[in-house]
Amino acid sequence: MALTGIAASSLAGAMTGLGGLLVAVSGAPDARRQNLLVGFAAGVMIAAAFGSLILPAFVQLREGGASLIAAGASVLVALWLGAAVMARLGVWSHGLAAQGRYWPAAPDERRIALFVLAITLHNLPEGMAVGLSFMGGDPQLGWATMLAIGLQNIPEGMAVAALLASIGWSRARCAAAALATGLIEPIGAAFGVAIASASAAILPWALGIAAGAMLFVVAAEIIPHTRRQMAHGSANPALMAGLALMLALDLTLS
């Protein structure tokens, strides 16, 4: 079942490529559409952080025997750790950009690089979730988990490709980058399978840290960017659309 879980996580991760392809077909966005897509990306990330990461982390801690207070406190600490890592990464990336090495120098490109990194990081615990779902001996549960995460990956791939298209990436590169962010999931699945017998307590922390990273990027980078682009129209409707879409997927596939 371990190899099946890793293969299934590959399928789920590949769905980000489908989202990237949908954006690539429609071409690079103008300023108005770009702001809407950035807002959509923020909504997707907020919903994914809560529905796919924070709540499952809390539930797993409770099922592992943690009290209500202990589970809540653990998730909060994990969120703080994830946000702290991304904040430190932001400071580090500014230093690299100032030196002209390894990291984009333009503010918009740095912001998008952090966003793509956050999406990629959050796919690791998602891959772990798929891999671990097959370890319980119920293939139906495993494939259901794969389908749920795979469908959620489509709008995430759209968000990645849209943001990269806004800084001039070609359609092929946008689709390839979206696919690459999802193909980190088999690595997460392999890691999850490896630790399944050793310590099931790691997964909730990984989920919480990934959620903290995503929420930090949305709050510190993505939403402030949409506010600075108000001349091209409000991104709030698109943010709510992304939020509603991901919540609908969570509710219907859970």
Coordinates of C-alpha atoms in Angstrom, one line a residue:
M1 CA 0.0 0.0 0.0
A2 CA 3.0 2.3 0.5
L3 CA 3.8 2.4 -3.2
T4 CA 0.2 2.9 -4.0
G5 CA 0.0 5.9 -1.7
I6 CA 3.1 7.5 -3.3
A7 CA 1.7 6.9 -6.8
A8 CA -1.7 8.4 -5.8
S9 CA 0.0 11.5 -4.3
S10 CA 1.8 11.9 -7.7
L11 CA -1.6 11.9 -9.4
A12 CA -3.0 14.5 -6.9
G13 CA 0.1 16.7 -7.3
A14 CA -0.1 16.5 -11.1
M15 CA -3.5 18.3 -10.9
T16 CA -1.7 21.5 -10.2
G17 CA -0.4 21.2 -13.8
L18 CA -4.0 21.1 -15.1
G19 CA -4.7 24.3 -13.3
G20 CA -1.6 25.9 -14.8
L21 CA -2.6 24.7 -18.2
L22 CA -6.0 26.3 -17.9
V23 CA -4.3 29.7 -17.2
A24 CA -1.7 29.1 -19.9
V25 CA -4.4 28.6 -22.5
S26 CA -6.0 31.9 -21.7
G27 CA -2.7 33.9 -22.0
A28 CA -1.1 36.5 -19.8
P29 CA -3.5 38.7 -17.9
D30 CA -3.9 42.5 -18.2
A31 CA -3.6 44.7 -15.1
R32 CA -7.3 44.3 -14.1
R33 CA -7.3 40.6 -14.6
Q34 CA -4.0 40.2 -12.9
N35 CA -5.3 41.9 -9.8
L36 CA -8.4 39.7 -9.8
L37 CA -6.2 36.5 -10.2
V38 CA -4.0 37.7 -7.3
G39 CA -7.1 38.1 -5.1
F40 CA -8.3 34.7 -6.2
A41 CA -5.0 33.2 -5.2
A42 CA -5.3 34.8 -1.8
G43 CA -8.8 33.3 -1.3
V44 CA -7.6 29.9 -2.3
M45 CA -4.7 30.0 0.1
I46 CA -6.8 31.2 3.0
A47 CA -9.3 28.4 2.5
A48 CA -6.7 25.8 1.9
A49 CA -4.9 26.9 5.1
F50 CA -8.0 26.4 7.3
G51 CA -9.8 23.6 5.5
S52 CA -6.9 21.4 4.4
L53 CA -4.3 22.1 7.0
I54 CA -5.4 23.8 10.3
L55 CA -8.6 21.8 11.0
P56 CA -7.1 18.4 10.0
A57 CA -4.1 19.1 12.2
F58 CA -6.4 19.9 15.2
V59 CA -8.5 16.8 14.5
Q60 CA -5.5 14.5 14.3
L61 CA -4.1 15.9 17.6
R62 CA -7.4 15.3 19.3
E63 CA -7.6 11.8 17.9
G64 CA -4.1 11.2 19.1
G65 CA -5.3 11.9 22.7
A66 CA -4.5 15.6 23.1
S67 CA -6.9 17.6 25.2
L68 CA -8.9 20.4 23.6
I69 CA -6.5 23.1 25.0
A70 CA -3.3 21.1 24.2
A71 CA -4.5 20.5 20.6
G72 CA -5.4 24.2 20.1
A73 CA -2.1 25.4 21.7
S74 CA -0.1 23.0 19.5
V75 CA -1.7 24.2 16.3
L76 CA -1.1 27.8 17.3
V77 CA 2.5 27.1 18.0
A78 CA 2.9 25.4 14.6
L79 CA 1.2 28.3 12.9
W80 CA 3.6 30.7 14.6
L81 CA 6.6 28.6 13.5
G82 CA 5.4 28.5 9.9
A83 CA 4.9 32.3 9.9
A84 CA 8.2 32.9 11.6
V85 CA 10.0 30.8 9.0
M86 CA 8.4 32.7 6.1
A87 CA 9.2 36.1 7.8
R88 CA 12.8 35.1 8.2
L89 CA 12.9 33.8 4.6
G90 CA 11.5 37.2 3.5
V91 CA 14.4 39.0 5.3
W92 CA 16.9 36.6 3.9
S93 CA 15.5 37.0 0.3
H94 CA 15.8 40.8 0.6
G95 CA 19.5 40.3 1.5
L96 CA 20.1 38.0 -1.5
A97 CA 18.2 40.4 -3.8
A98 CA 20.4 43.3 -2.6
Q99 CA 23.5 41.2 -3.5
G100 CA 22.0 40.3 -6.9
R101 CA 22.1 36.6 -6.1
Y102 CA 19.7 33.7 -6.2
W103 CA 16.5 35.7 -5.6
P104 CA 14.5 38.2 -7.6
A105 CA 15.4 41.8 -7.0
A106 CA 12.1 43.4 -8.1
P107 CA 9.5 43.6 -5.3
D108 CA 6.7 42.0 -7.3
E109 CA 8.9 39.1 -8.3
R110 CA 10.0 38.6 -4.7
R111 CA 6.4 38.6 -3.6
I112 CA 5.5 36.0 -6.2
A113 CA 8.5 33.8 -5.4
L114 CA 7.4 33.7 -1.7
F115 CA 3.9 32.8 -2.8
V116 CA 5.1 30.0 -5.0
L117 CA 7.4 28.7 -2.2
A118 CA 4.5 28.7 0.3
I119 CA 2.3 26.8 -2.2
T120 CA 5.1 24.3 -2.7
L121 CA 5.7 23.9 1.1
H122 CA 2.1 23.3 1.8
N123 CA 2.0 20.5 -0.8
L124 CA 4.4 18.5 1.4
P125 CA 2.0 17.8 4.2
E126 CA -0.8 17.2 1.6
G127 CA 1.3 14.5 0.1
M128 CA 1.9 13.1 3.6
A129 CA -1.9 13.0 4.1
V130 CA -2.4 11.0 0.9
G131 CA 0.4 8.6 1.6
L132 CA -0.8 8.0 5.2
S133 CA -4.4 7.5 4.1
F134 CA -3.3 4.4 2.3
M135 CA -1.5 3.0 5.3
G136 CA -4.6 2.4 7.3
G137 CA -5.6 -0.6 5.1
D138 CA -8.6 1.1 3.5
P139 CA -7.9 1.8 -0.2
Q140 CA -11.3 3.5 -0.7
L141 CA -10.3 6.1 2.0
G142 CA -6.9 6.6 0.3
W143 CA -8.4 7.2 -3.2
A144 CA -11.0 9.6 -1.7
T145 CA -8.3 11.6 0.0
M146 CA -6.3 11.6 -3.3
L147 CA -9.3 12.9 -5.2
A148 CA -10.1 15.6 -2.7
I149 CA -6.6 17.0 -2.6
G150 CA -6.2 16.6 -6.4
L151 CA -9.3 18.7 -7.1
Q152 CA -8.1 21.3 -4.6
N153 CA -4.8 21.4 -6.4
I154 CA -6.4 22.7 -9.6
P155 CA -7.2 26.2 -8.4
E156 CA -3.8 26.3 -6.6
G157 CA -2.1 25.6 -9.9
M158 CA -4.2 28.3 -11.5
A159 CA -3.0 30.7 -8.9
V160 CA 0.7 29.9 -9.4
A161 CA 0.5 30.1 -13.2
A162 CA -1.5 33.4 -13.1
L163 CA 1.0 35.1 -10.9
L164 CA 3.9 34.0 -12.9
A165 CA 2.2 35.1 -16.1
S166 CA 1.7 38.5 -14.6
I167 CA 5.5 39.0 -14.6
G168 CA 6.0 37.9 -18.1
W169 CA 6.7 34.2 -17.9
S170 CA 5.7 32.2 -21.1
R171 CA 2.6 30.0 -21.1
A172 CA 4.7 26.9 -21.2
R173 CA 6.9 28.0 -18.2
C174 CA 3.8 28.9 -16.2
A175 CA 2.2 25.6 -16.7
A176 CA 5.5 23.7 -16.0
A177 CA 6.0 25.7 -12.8
A178 CA 2.5 25.0 -11.6
L179 CA 3.1 21.3 -12.2
A180 CA 6.4 21.4 -10.4
T181 CA 4.8 22.8 -7.2
G182 CA 2.5 19.9 -7.1
L183 CA 5.0 17.2 -7.8
I184 CA 6.5 17.8 -4.4
E185 CA 3.6 15.8 -3.1
P186 CA 5.1 12.4 -3.8
I187 CA 8.1 13.4 -1.6
G188 CA 5.7 14.3 1.2
A189 CA 3.9 10.9 0.7
A190 CA 7.2 9.0 0.9
F191 CA 8.1 10.9 4.0
G192 CA 4.7 10.3 5.5
V193 CA 4.9 6.5 4.8
A194 CA 8.4 6.4 6.3
I195 CA 7.3 8.0 9.6
A196 CA 3.9 6.3 9.8
S197 CA 5.2 3.5 12.1
A198 CA 7.7 5.8 13.9
S199 CA 5.7 8.8 15.0
A200 CA 2.2 9.8 13.7
A201 CA 2.6 13.0 15.8
I202 CA 4.7 14.7 13.2
L203 CA 2.0 15.2 10.6
P204 CA -0.2 17.6 12.6
W205 CA 2.8 19.8 13.2
A206 CA 3.7 19.7 9.5
L207 CA 0.2 20.7 8.6
G208 CA 0.2 23.6 11.1
I209 CA 3.6 24.9 10.0
A210 CA 2.5 24.9 6.3
A211 CA -0.7 26.7 7.2
G212 CA 1.3 29.4 9.1
A213 CA 3.6 29.9 6.1
M214 CA 0.6 30.3 3.7
L215 CA -1.3 32.7 6.0
F216 CA 1.8 34.8 6.5
V217 CA 2.4 35.2 2.8
V218 CA -1.3 36.1 2.2
A219 CA -1.4 38.7 5.1
A220 CA 2.1 40.2 4.6
E221 CA 2.5 40.1 0.8
I222 CA -0.5 39.2 -1.3
I223 CA -3.4 41.2 0.2
P224 CA -1.2 44.4 0.6
H225 CA -0.3 44.0 -3.0
T226 CA -3.9 44.0 -4.1
R227 CA -4.6 47.1 -2.0
R228 CA -1.8 48.9 -3.8
Q229 CA -3.4 48.0 -7.1
M230 CA -6.8 49.4 -6.4
A231 CA -6.6 51.7 -9.4
H232 CA -7.1 48.6 -11.5
G233 CA -10.2 47.6 -9.5
S234 CA -10.9 45.8 -6.3
A235 CA -9.7 42.2 -5.9
N236 CA -12.1 41.5 -3.1
P237 CA -14.7 39.7 -5.3
A238 CA -12.0 37.4 -6.6
L239 CA -10.7 36.7 -3.1
M240 CA -14.2 35.7 -2.0
A241 CA -14.6 33.6 -5.1
G242 CA -11.4 31.7 -4.4
L243 CA -12.4 31.3 -0.8
A244 CA -15.8 30.0 -1.7
L245 CA -14.5 27.6 -4.3
M246 CA -12.0 26.0 -2.0
L247 CA -14.5 25.8 0.9
A248 CA -17.1 24.2 -1.4
L249 CA -14.5 21.6 -2.4
D250 CA -13.6 20.9 1.2
L251 CA -17.3 20.5 2.2
T252 CA -18.3 18.3 -0.7
L253 CA -15.2 16.1 -0.7
S254 CA -14.7 15.7 3.0

